Coordinates of C-alpha atoms and ligand atoms in Angstrom, one line a residue:
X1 CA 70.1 97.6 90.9
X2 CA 69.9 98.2 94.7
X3 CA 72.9 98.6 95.4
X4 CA 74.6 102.4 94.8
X5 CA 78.0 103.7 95.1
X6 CA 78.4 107.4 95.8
X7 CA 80.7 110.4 96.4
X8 CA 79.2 112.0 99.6
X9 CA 79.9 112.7 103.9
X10 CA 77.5 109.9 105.6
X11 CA 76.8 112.2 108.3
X12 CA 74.5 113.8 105.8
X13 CA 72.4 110.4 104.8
X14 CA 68.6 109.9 105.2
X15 CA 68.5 106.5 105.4
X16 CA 67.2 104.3 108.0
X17 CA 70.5 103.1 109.0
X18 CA 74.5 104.4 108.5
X19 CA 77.2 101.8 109.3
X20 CA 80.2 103.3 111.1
X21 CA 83.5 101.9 110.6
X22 CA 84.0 101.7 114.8
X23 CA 86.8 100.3 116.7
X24 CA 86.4 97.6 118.9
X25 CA 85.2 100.2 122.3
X26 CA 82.8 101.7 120.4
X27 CA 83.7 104.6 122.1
X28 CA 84.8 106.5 119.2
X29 CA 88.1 107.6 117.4
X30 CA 88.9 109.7 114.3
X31 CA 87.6 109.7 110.7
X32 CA 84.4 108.3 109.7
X33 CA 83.6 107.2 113.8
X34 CA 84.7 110.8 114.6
X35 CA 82.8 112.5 112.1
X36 CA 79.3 110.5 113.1
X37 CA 79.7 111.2 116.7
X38 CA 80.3 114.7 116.2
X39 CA 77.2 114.9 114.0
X40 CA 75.6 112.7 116.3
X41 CA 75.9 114.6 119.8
X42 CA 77.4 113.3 123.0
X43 CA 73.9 110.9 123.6
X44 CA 75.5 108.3 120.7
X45 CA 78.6 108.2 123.1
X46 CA 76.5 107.7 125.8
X47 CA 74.8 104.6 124.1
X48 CA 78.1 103.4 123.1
X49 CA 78.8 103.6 126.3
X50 CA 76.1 100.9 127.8
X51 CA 77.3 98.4 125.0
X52 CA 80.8 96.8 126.4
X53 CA 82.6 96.8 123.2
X54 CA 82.2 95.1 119.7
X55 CA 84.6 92.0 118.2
X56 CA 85.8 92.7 114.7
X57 CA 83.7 91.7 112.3
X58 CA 80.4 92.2 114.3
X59 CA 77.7 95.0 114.5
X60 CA 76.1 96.4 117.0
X61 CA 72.6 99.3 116.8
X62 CA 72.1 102.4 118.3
X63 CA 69.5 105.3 117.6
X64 CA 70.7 107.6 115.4
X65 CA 70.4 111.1 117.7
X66 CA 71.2 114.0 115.9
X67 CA 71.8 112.6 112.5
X68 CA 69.1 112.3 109.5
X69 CA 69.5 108.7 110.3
X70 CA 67.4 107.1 112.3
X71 CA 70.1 104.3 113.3
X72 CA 73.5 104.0 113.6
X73 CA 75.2 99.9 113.2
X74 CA 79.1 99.8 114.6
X75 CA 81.1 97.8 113.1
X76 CA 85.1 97.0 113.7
X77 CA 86.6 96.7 110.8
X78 CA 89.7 94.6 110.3
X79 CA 93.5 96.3 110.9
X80 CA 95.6 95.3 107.6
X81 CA 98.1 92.9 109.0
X82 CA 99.5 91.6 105.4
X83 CA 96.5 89.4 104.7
X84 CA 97.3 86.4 106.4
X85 CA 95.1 87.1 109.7
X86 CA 91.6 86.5 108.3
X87 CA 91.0 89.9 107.3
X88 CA 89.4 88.9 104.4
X89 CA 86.8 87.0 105.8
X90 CA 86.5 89.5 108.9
X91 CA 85.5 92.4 106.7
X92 CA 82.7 90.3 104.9
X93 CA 81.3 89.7 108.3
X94 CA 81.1 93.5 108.7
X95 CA 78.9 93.5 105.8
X96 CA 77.2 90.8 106.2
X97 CA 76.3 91.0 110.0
X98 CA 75.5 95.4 109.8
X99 CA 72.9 94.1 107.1
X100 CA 71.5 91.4 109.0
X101 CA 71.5 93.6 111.9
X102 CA 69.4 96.2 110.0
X103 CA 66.8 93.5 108.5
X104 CA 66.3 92.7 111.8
X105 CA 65.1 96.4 113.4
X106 CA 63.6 96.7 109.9
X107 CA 65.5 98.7 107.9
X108 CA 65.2 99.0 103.9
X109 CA 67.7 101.9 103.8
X110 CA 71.3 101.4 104.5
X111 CA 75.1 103.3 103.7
X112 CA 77.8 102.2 104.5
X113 CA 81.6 103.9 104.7
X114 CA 84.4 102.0 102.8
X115 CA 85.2 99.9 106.1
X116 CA 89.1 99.2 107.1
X117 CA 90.8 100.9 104.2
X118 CA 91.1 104.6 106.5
X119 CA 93.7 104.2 109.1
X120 CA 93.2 100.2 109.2
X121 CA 95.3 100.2 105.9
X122 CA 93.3 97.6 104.2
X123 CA 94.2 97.7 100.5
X124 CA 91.3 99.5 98.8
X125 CA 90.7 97.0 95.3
X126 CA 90.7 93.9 97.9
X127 CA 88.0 95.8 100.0
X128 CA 86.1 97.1 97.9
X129 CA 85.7 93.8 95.9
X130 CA 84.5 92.2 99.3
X131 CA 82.4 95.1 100.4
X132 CA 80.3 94.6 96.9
X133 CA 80.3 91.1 96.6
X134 CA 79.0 90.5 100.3
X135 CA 76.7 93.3 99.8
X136 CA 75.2 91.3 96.5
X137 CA 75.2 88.1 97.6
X138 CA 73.0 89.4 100.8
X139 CA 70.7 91.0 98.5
X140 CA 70.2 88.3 96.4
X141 CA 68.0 86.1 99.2
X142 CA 67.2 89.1 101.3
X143 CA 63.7 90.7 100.7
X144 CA 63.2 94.1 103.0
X145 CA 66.2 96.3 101.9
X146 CA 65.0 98.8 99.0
X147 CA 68.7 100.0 98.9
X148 CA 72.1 99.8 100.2
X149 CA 74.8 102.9 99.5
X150 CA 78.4 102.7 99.8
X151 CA 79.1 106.3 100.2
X152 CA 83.1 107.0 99.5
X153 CA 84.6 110.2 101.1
X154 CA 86.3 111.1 97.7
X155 CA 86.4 110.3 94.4
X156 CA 89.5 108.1 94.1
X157 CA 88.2 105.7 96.5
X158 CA 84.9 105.5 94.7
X159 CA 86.8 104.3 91.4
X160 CA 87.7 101.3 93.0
X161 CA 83.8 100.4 94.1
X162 CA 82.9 101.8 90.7
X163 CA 85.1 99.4 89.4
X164 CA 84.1 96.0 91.8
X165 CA 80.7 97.0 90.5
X166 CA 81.6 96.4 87.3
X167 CA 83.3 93.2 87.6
X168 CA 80.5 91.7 89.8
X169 CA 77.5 92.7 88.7
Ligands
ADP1 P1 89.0 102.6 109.3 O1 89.6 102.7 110.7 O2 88.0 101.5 109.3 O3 90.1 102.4 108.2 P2 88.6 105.4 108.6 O4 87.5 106.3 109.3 O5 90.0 105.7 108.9 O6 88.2 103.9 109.1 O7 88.4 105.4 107.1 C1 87.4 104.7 106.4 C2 86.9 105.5 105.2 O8 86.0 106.5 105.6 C3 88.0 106.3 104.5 O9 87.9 106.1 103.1 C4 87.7 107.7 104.9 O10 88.2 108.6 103.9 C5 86.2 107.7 104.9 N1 85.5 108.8 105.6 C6 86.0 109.7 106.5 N2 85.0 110.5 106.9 C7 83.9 110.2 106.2 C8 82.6 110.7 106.1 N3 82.2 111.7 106.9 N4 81.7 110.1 105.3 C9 82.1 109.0 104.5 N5 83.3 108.5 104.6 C10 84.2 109.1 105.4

């Protein structure tokens, strides 16, 4: 099973890439975004800075800085707006284009943070059902990635992947 669901801060992953649940500047904000620039340094602002912004639902790379990563992949996330906006569909692209975007700049490490369900509100069973199934589905054809980490900031959250896991698997 590649695919591994954990209790952890991403800040703290050595992995070739961590995902970061941005917002569409790229120019940071609070939780997850907060906590990776902070650990970052100011140069990952700086970088953010030179990229003009990201639509929801797409991914854009920078180095990594101060972090054990070596890369960082931003990705906006879907706001909750009752369900009937496509933010279903946006939140698989989050997965599926921060993968793609890793294969690409070679990556066989990657974590990502339970995208949209923070201050975006997205209800945490639907997400975490998508984040999974997009995640499999991508490793099904894909052949570089050795493993892929959902890394949950507490334990309640990480029932709810622990659980998608279950049912997908
Ligand atoms: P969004 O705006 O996409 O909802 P948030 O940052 O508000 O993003 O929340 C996304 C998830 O990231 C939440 O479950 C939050 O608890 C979690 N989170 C916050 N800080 C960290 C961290 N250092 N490592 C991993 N997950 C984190």
């Amino acid at each position: 099973m590649k695919l591994e669901i954990m209790t952890g801060d991403i800040t703290r992953m050595q992995v070739d890439a961590i995902v970061n649940a941005a917002n569409t500047t790229l120019l940071g904000g609070g939780g997850v975004d907060g906590a990776i620039h902070a650990a970052a340094g100011p140069e990952l602002l700086a970088e953010c800075k030179t990229l003009g912004g990201c639509e929801t639902g797409q991914a854009k790379i920078t180095k990594g800085y101060r972090l054990p990563a070596s890369y960082v992949i931003h990705t906006p996330g879907p706001v909750w707006r009752g369900g009937d906006y496509g933010e279903a569909r946006q939140l698989a692209d989050c997965y599926k284009n921060s993968l793609s975007l890793a294969v690409s700049r070679g990556c066989e490490t990657v974590a990502f943070p339970s995208i949209s369900t923070g201050v975006y509100r997205f209800p945490l069973q639907l997400a975490s059902e998508i984040a999974v199934k997009t995640i499999l589905d991508f490793l099904k054809t894909d052949k570089l990635l050795r493993r892929v980490t959902i890394v949950c900031f507490d334990d309640h959250t990480k029932s709810f992947y622990d659980k998608a896991l279950e049912k997908l698997k």
